Amino acid sequence: MTIHLKSLPEIEKMRIAGKLASEVLDFIAPFVKPGITTDKLDSLCYDYMVNTQKTIPAPLNYAPPGYSPYPKSICTSVNHQVCHGVPGEKKLKAGDIINIDVTVIKDGYHGDTSRMYYVGEPLIQARRLCEITYESMWRGIEEIKPGRHLGDVGYAIQKFSESFGYSVVREFCGHGIGTKFHEEPQVLHYGHSGTGLQLKAGMIFTVEPMINAGKASIRQLADGWTIVTKDHSLSAQWEHTVLVTETGYEVLTLSIGAPSKPTFHS
Ligand code: MF3
Ligand code: CO
Ligand code: CO
């Protein structure tokens, strides 16, 4: 396995791409309201990326092996949709939770980040799932420093989320990122401490746990992209792109509107 360690000029470009991706999530936040369609969220983001930021929406026409080209510019995963929800004509309604996942390309480099949004007021169990998933992502990120292992990241996420009776989706993972959308390594959101790849300064990868309120099993819809929970339980996901530094980590996908690191449950 060859993991590309980014040079300083590359890291600088990844910082710019990361911030821009996060700024798309800031931009779209006020539009996430009952009655809007996910197609409208997609076209608003497209216009903002292409016309205002002059970035390229990486998902548009993205076609990994075995997939048809992705038809939209963002992913919108609502309620029991786990990830890769394809925007469409369905309207959001009060009480929905939605993950919006944005990946931009700027100057050849990718920034990849997602957040959960509440449509109106969420049910208490939906809010809790979103908050616990957010803390689980940050608990994974907090493990990152040279010498630690990717298994430490996965273990921290799995241990915390499962302690609430939730389950970790196994089929999708975080990933290295740079000039390519998805690079090595794979960043599993479960695992065992002290196992897996040892981290080195200059690595850049995403941490993006998908946590289900019910069972871990998923299935793919006929559109070839949208992933849902088999048991139709709610699912949440958050994502940051993170650099391994000499002393720890630097989150690259931050902006004014990004929620801050949570206070950890003891
Ligand atoms: N942004 C997703 C990730 O975090 C990938 C989406 S692929 C797409 O890796 F084609 F659906 F956009
Ligand atoms: Co990603
Ligand atoms: Co993403």
Short mmCIF file of C-alpha atoms and ligand atoms in Angstrom, two decimals:
data_model
loop_
_atom_site.label_atom_id
_atom_site.label_comp_id
_atom_site.label_asym_id
_atom_site.label_seq_id
_atom_site.Cartn_x
_atom_site.Cartn_y
_atom_site.Cartn_z
CA MET A 1 0.00 0.00 0.00
CA THR A 2 1.49 3.34 -1.03
CA ILE A 3 0.10 6.30 0.86
CA HIS A 4 1.07 9.63 -0.61
CA LEU A 5 2.44 12.03 1.99
CA LYS A 6 1.43 15.53 0.93
CA SER A 7 4.06 18.22 0.47
CA LEU A 8 3.61 21.68 1.97
CA PRO A 9 2.40 23.25 -1.30
CA GLU A 10 -0.12 20.41 -1.64
CA ILE A 11 -1.27 20.85 1.97
CA GLU A 12 -1.84 24.53 1.28
CA LYS A 13 -4.09 23.62 -1.67
CA MET A 14 -5.95 21.05 0.45
CA ARG A 15 -6.58 23.74 3.08
CA ILE A 16 -8.16 25.95 0.46
CA ALA A 17 -10.30 23.16 -1.02
CA GLY A 18 -11.35 22.00 2.46
CA LYS A 19 -12.48 25.44 3.56
CA LEU A 20 -14.40 25.96 0.33
CA ALA A 21 -16.24 22.64 0.78
CA SER A 22 -17.23 23.67 4.31
CA GLU A 23 -18.38 27.05 3.05
CA VAL A 24 -20.84 25.32 0.71
CA LEU A 25 -22.36 23.67 3.79
CA ASP A 26 -22.58 27.11 5.46
CA PHE A 27 -24.20 28.57 2.36
CA ILE A 28 -26.92 25.93 2.08
CA ALA A 29 -27.89 25.86 5.79
CA PRO A 30 -30.60 28.59 5.67
CA PHE A 31 -32.32 26.84 2.74
CA VAL A 32 -32.83 23.56 4.60
CA LYS A 33 -36.49 24.16 5.49
CA PRO A 34 -39.79 22.27 5.15
CA GLY A 35 -41.08 22.36 1.57
CA ILE A 36 -37.78 22.62 -0.31
CA THR A 37 -36.84 19.75 -2.61
CA THR A 38 -33.44 18.12 -2.49
CA ASP A 39 -33.12 18.95 -6.21
CA LYS A 40 -33.38 22.63 -5.28
CA LEU A 41 -30.66 22.21 -2.63
CA ASP A 42 -28.53 20.57 -5.33
CA SER A 43 -29.00 23.35 -7.87
CA LEU A 44 -28.36 26.06 -5.26
CA CYS A 45 -25.09 24.34 -4.29
CA TYR A 46 -24.14 23.81 -7.93
CA ASP A 47 -24.58 27.51 -8.71
CA TYR A 48 -22.65 28.53 -5.60
CA MET A 49 -19.76 26.18 -6.35
CA VAL A 50 -19.49 26.83 -10.06
CA ASN A 51 -20.37 30.54 -10.28
CA THR A 52 -19.37 32.02 -6.90
CA GLN A 53 -16.51 29.80 -5.74
CA LYS A 54 -15.30 28.69 -9.16
CA THR A 55 -14.94 25.18 -7.79
CA ILE A 56 -15.89 21.92 -9.49
CA PRO A 57 -18.51 19.70 -7.80
CA ALA A 58 -16.59 16.40 -7.63
CA PRO A 59 -19.68 14.12 -7.44
CA LEU A 60 -21.13 15.27 -10.77
CA ASN A 61 -20.58 12.43 -13.27
CA TYR A 62 -18.30 10.64 -10.80
CA ALA A 63 -18.26 6.98 -11.83
CA PRO A 64 -16.18 4.55 -9.77
CA PRO A 65 -15.93 0.98 -11.13
CA GLY A 66 -19.33 -0.72 -11.02
CA TYR A 67 -21.29 2.53 -10.70
CA SER A 68 -23.19 4.62 -13.22
CA PRO A 69 -22.10 8.27 -13.36
CA TYR A 70 -23.46 10.16 -10.34
CA PRO A 71 -26.10 12.54 -11.73
CA LYS A 72 -25.96 15.42 -9.23
CA SER A 73 -23.51 17.80 -7.54
CA ILE A 74 -24.13 16.91 -3.87
CA CYS A 75 -25.46 13.96 -1.89
CA THR A 76 -28.62 14.45 0.19
CA SER A 77 -29.43 11.54 2.51
CA VAL A 78 -32.73 11.91 4.39
CA ASN A 79 -33.83 9.96 7.51
CA HIS A 80 -33.21 6.24 6.82
CA GLN A 81 -30.97 7.04 3.86
CA VAL A 82 -27.42 6.27 4.94
CA CYS A 83 -25.33 7.98 2.26
CA HIS A 84 -25.13 8.86 -1.44
CA GLY A 85 -28.77 9.99 -1.48
CA VAL A 86 -29.45 11.35 -4.96
CA PRO A 87 -31.28 14.71 -4.91
CA GLY A 88 -34.78 14.56 -6.40
CA GLU A 89 -38.22 16.11 -6.43
CA LYS A 90 -39.30 15.00 -2.98
CA LYS A 91 -39.91 17.86 -0.52
CA LEU A 92 -38.35 17.98 2.92
CA LYS A 93 -40.84 17.97 5.78
CA ALA A 94 -40.66 19.17 9.38
CA GLY A 95 -38.92 16.59 11.56
CA ASP A 96 -36.70 15.18 8.81
CA ILE A 97 -32.96 14.90 9.33
CA ILE A 98 -30.73 15.26 6.30
CA ASN A 99 -27.06 14.76 5.59
CA ILE A 100 -25.62 17.03 2.93
CA ASP A 101 -22.27 15.84 1.59
CA VAL A 102 -20.19 18.26 -0.47
CA THR A 103 -16.94 17.61 -2.32
CA VAL A 104 -15.31 20.42 -4.27
CA ILE A 105 -12.25 20.46 -6.49
CA LYS A 106 -10.14 23.62 -6.46
CA ASP A 107 -6.84 23.90 -8.30
CA GLY A 108 -6.86 20.12 -8.75
CA TYR A 109 -7.34 19.25 -5.05
CA HIS A 110 -10.41 17.86 -3.26
CA GLY A 111 -12.16 18.95 -0.06
CA ASP A 112 -14.83 16.55 1.26
CA THR A 113 -17.17 17.25 4.18
CA SER A 114 -20.73 16.60 5.33
CA ARG A 115 -23.06 17.67 8.12
CA MET A 116 -26.47 16.74 9.47
CA TYR A 117 -29.26 19.35 9.33
CA TYR A 118 -32.61 19.42 11.09
CA VAL A 119 -35.67 20.30 9.03
CA GLY A 120 -37.73 22.21 11.58
CA GLU A 121 -37.65 20.56 15.01
CA PRO A 122 -36.31 16.99 15.17
CA LEU A 123 -37.69 14.23 17.36
CA ILE A 124 -35.58 13.71 20.46
CA GLN A 125 -34.26 10.36 19.20
CA ALA A 126 -33.26 11.90 15.86
CA ARG A 127 -31.40 14.76 17.56
CA ARG A 128 -29.63 12.28 19.82
CA LEU A 129 -28.49 10.11 16.88
CA CYS A 130 -27.10 13.18 15.09
CA GLU A 131 -25.30 14.41 18.20
CA ILE A 132 -23.82 11.03 19.08
CA THR A 133 -22.67 10.52 15.50
CA TYR A 134 -21.01 13.95 15.61
CA GLU A 135 -19.20 13.11 18.82
CA SER A 136 -18.18 9.73 17.42
CA MET A 137 -16.55 11.44 14.42
CA TRP A 138 -14.65 13.77 16.73
CA ARG A 139 -13.61 10.93 19.01
CA GLY A 140 -12.11 9.27 15.94
CA ILE A 141 -10.36 12.48 14.88
CA GLU A 142 -8.92 12.96 18.37
CA GLU A 143 -7.00 9.69 17.95
CA ILE A 144 -5.07 11.05 14.99
CA LYS A 145 -1.35 11.67 15.42
CA PRO A 146 1.89 10.18 14.08
CA GLY A 147 2.47 6.70 15.47
CA ARG A 148 -1.20 5.97 16.11
CA HIS A 149 -2.99 3.40 14.00
CA LEU A 150 -6.11 3.65 11.84
CA GLY A 151 -7.61 0.94 14.07
CA ASP A 152 -7.49 3.44 16.94
CA VAL A 153 -9.74 5.78 14.97
CA GLY A 154 -12.22 3.04 14.10
CA TYR A 155 -12.24 1.64 17.60
CA ALA A 156 -12.99 5.04 19.19
CA ILE A 157 -15.95 5.56 16.83
CA GLN A 158 -17.32 2.04 17.24
CA LYS A 159 -16.97 1.87 21.01
CA PHE A 160 -18.70 5.19 21.58
CA SER A 161 -21.59 4.76 19.13
CA GLU A 162 -22.30 1.14 20.10
CA SER A 163 -22.49 2.15 23.78
CA PHE A 164 -25.75 3.91 22.85
CA GLY A 165 -27.11 0.80 21.12
CA TYR A 166 -26.34 2.20 17.66
CA SER A 167 -24.51 0.36 14.89
CA VAL A 168 -21.68 1.29 12.54
CA VAL A 169 -22.18 0.85 8.80
CA ARG A 170 -19.41 -1.44 7.53
CA GLU A 171 -19.63 -1.16 3.74
CA PHE A 172 -18.48 2.45 3.40
CA CYS A 173 -15.51 4.10 4.95
CA GLY A 174 -13.35 7.20 5.04
CA HIS A 175 -10.60 7.52 2.48
CA GLY A 176 -7.39 9.21 1.52
CA ILE A 177 -8.01 12.30 -0.57
CA GLY A 178 -5.95 14.73 -2.63
CA THR A 179 -5.76 15.07 -6.39
CA LYS A 180 -8.11 12.07 -6.42
CA PHE A 181 -11.54 11.95 -4.70
CA HIS A 182 -10.89 8.52 -3.19
CA GLU A 183 -7.31 7.43 -2.50
CA GLU A 184 -5.68 4.98 -0.13
CA PRO A 185 -5.98 4.35 2.76
CA GLN A 186 -9.47 3.09 3.61
CA VAL A 187 -10.50 4.48 6.99
CA LEU A 188 -12.83 1.99 8.68
CA HIS A 189 -15.19 3.32 11.34
CA TYR A 190 -14.82 0.18 13.45
CA GLY A 191 -11.88 -1.97 14.45
CA HIS A 192 -9.30 -2.69 17.09
CA SER A 193 -6.81 -0.37 18.79
CA GLY A 194 -3.23 -0.74 17.68
CA THR A 195 -4.10 -2.41 14.37
CA GLY A 196 -3.97 -1.20 10.80
CA LEU A 197 -1.93 1.48 9.12
CA GLN A 198 0.38 3.55 11.27
CA LEU A 199 -0.17 7.28 10.77
CA LYS A 200 2.54 9.60 9.46
CA ALA A 201 2.64 13.39 9.21
CA GLY A 202 1.47 14.52 5.77
CA MET A 203 -1.27 11.92 5.35
CA ILE A 204 -4.68 13.38 4.52
CA PHE A 205 -7.86 11.34 4.80
CA THR A 206 -11.53 11.69 5.70
CA VAL A 207 -13.31 10.48 8.82
CA GLU A 208 -17.00 10.02 7.99
CA PRO A 209 -18.87 7.55 10.21
CA MET A 210 -22.34 6.40 9.18
CA ILE A 211 -24.22 5.38 12.32
CA ASN A 212 -27.62 3.64 12.33
CA ALA A 213 -30.12 3.84 15.17
CA GLY A 214 -31.04 0.20 14.41
CA LYS A 215 -29.15 -2.62 12.74
CA ALA A 216 -26.04 -2.10 10.60
CA SER A 217 -27.43 -3.75 7.44
CA ILE A 218 -27.94 -1.59 4.38
CA ARG A 219 -29.18 -1.94 0.83
CA GLN A 220 -28.81 0.04 -2.37
CA LEU A 221 -31.83 1.54 -4.12
CA ALA A 222 -32.59 0.93 -7.81
CA ASP A 223 -31.03 4.30 -8.72
CA GLY A 224 -27.68 2.54 -8.23
CA TRP A 225 -26.49 5.08 -5.63
CA THR A 226 -28.79 5.78 -2.68
CA ILE A 227 -28.00 3.60 0.34
CA VAL A 228 -30.71 2.97 2.97
CA THR A 229 -30.93 1.00 6.21
CA LYS A 230 -32.51 -2.41 5.67
CA ASP A 231 -34.62 -2.03 8.81
CA HIS A 232 -35.58 1.56 7.86
CA SER A 233 -34.05 2.88 11.08
CA LEU A 234 -32.66 6.42 11.06
CA SER A 235 -29.06 6.94 10.00
CA ALA A 236 -26.69 9.86 10.51
CA GLN A 237 -23.27 10.83 9.15
CA TRP A 238 -20.73 13.61 9.57
CA GLU A 239 -17.50 14.03 7.63
CA HIS A 240 -14.28 16.00 7.89
CA THR A 241 -11.08 15.91 5.83
CA VAL A 242 -8.11 15.72 8.21
CA LEU A 243 -4.33 16.21 7.90
CA VAL A 244 -1.93 14.28 10.13
CA THR A 245 0.52 16.88 11.54
CA GLU A 246 3.80 16.36 13.42
CA THR A 247 1.97 16.71 16.75
CA GLY A 248 -1.56 15.51 16.00
CA TYR A 249 -4.12 16.58 13.42
CA GLU A 250 -5.49 19.56 11.56
CA VAL A 251 -9.11 19.51 10.36
CA LEU A 252 -9.09 21.01 6.88
CA THR A 253 -12.85 21.29 6.33
CA LEU A 254 -13.63 24.12 8.71
CA SER A 255 -15.33 27.47 8.09
CA ILE A 256 -17.31 30.09 10.00
CA GLY A 257 -20.47 27.98 10.08
CA ALA A 258 -18.92 24.62 10.98
CA PRO A 259 -20.10 23.39 14.39
CA SER A 260 -17.29 23.36 16.94
CA LYS A 261 -15.77 20.26 18.51
CA PRO A 262 -18.26 18.96 21.08
CA THR A 263 -17.64 18.48 24.77
CA PHE A 264 -17.21 14.73 25.08
CA HIS A 265 -19.59 12.64 27.17
CA SER A 266 -17.59 11.20 30.06
N1 MF3 B 1 -18.70 12.44 -0.70
C1 MF3 B 1 -18.78 11.01 -0.59
C2 MF3 B 1 -17.66 10.60 0.32
O1 MF3 B 1 -17.59 11.13 1.38
C3 MF3 B 1 -18.71 10.31 -1.89
C4 MF3 B 1 -19.85 10.59 -2.77
S1 MF3 B 1 -19.63 9.80 -4.26
C5 MF3 B 1 -20.89 10.44 -5.13
O2 MF3 B 1 -16.79 9.83 0.03
F1 MF3 B 1 -20.65 10.17 -6.35
F2 MF3 B 1 -22.01 9.94 -4.66
F3 MF3 B 1 -20.93 11.75 -4.95
CO CO B 2 -15.56 11.20 1.82
CO CO B 3 -18.22 13.16 1.39
#
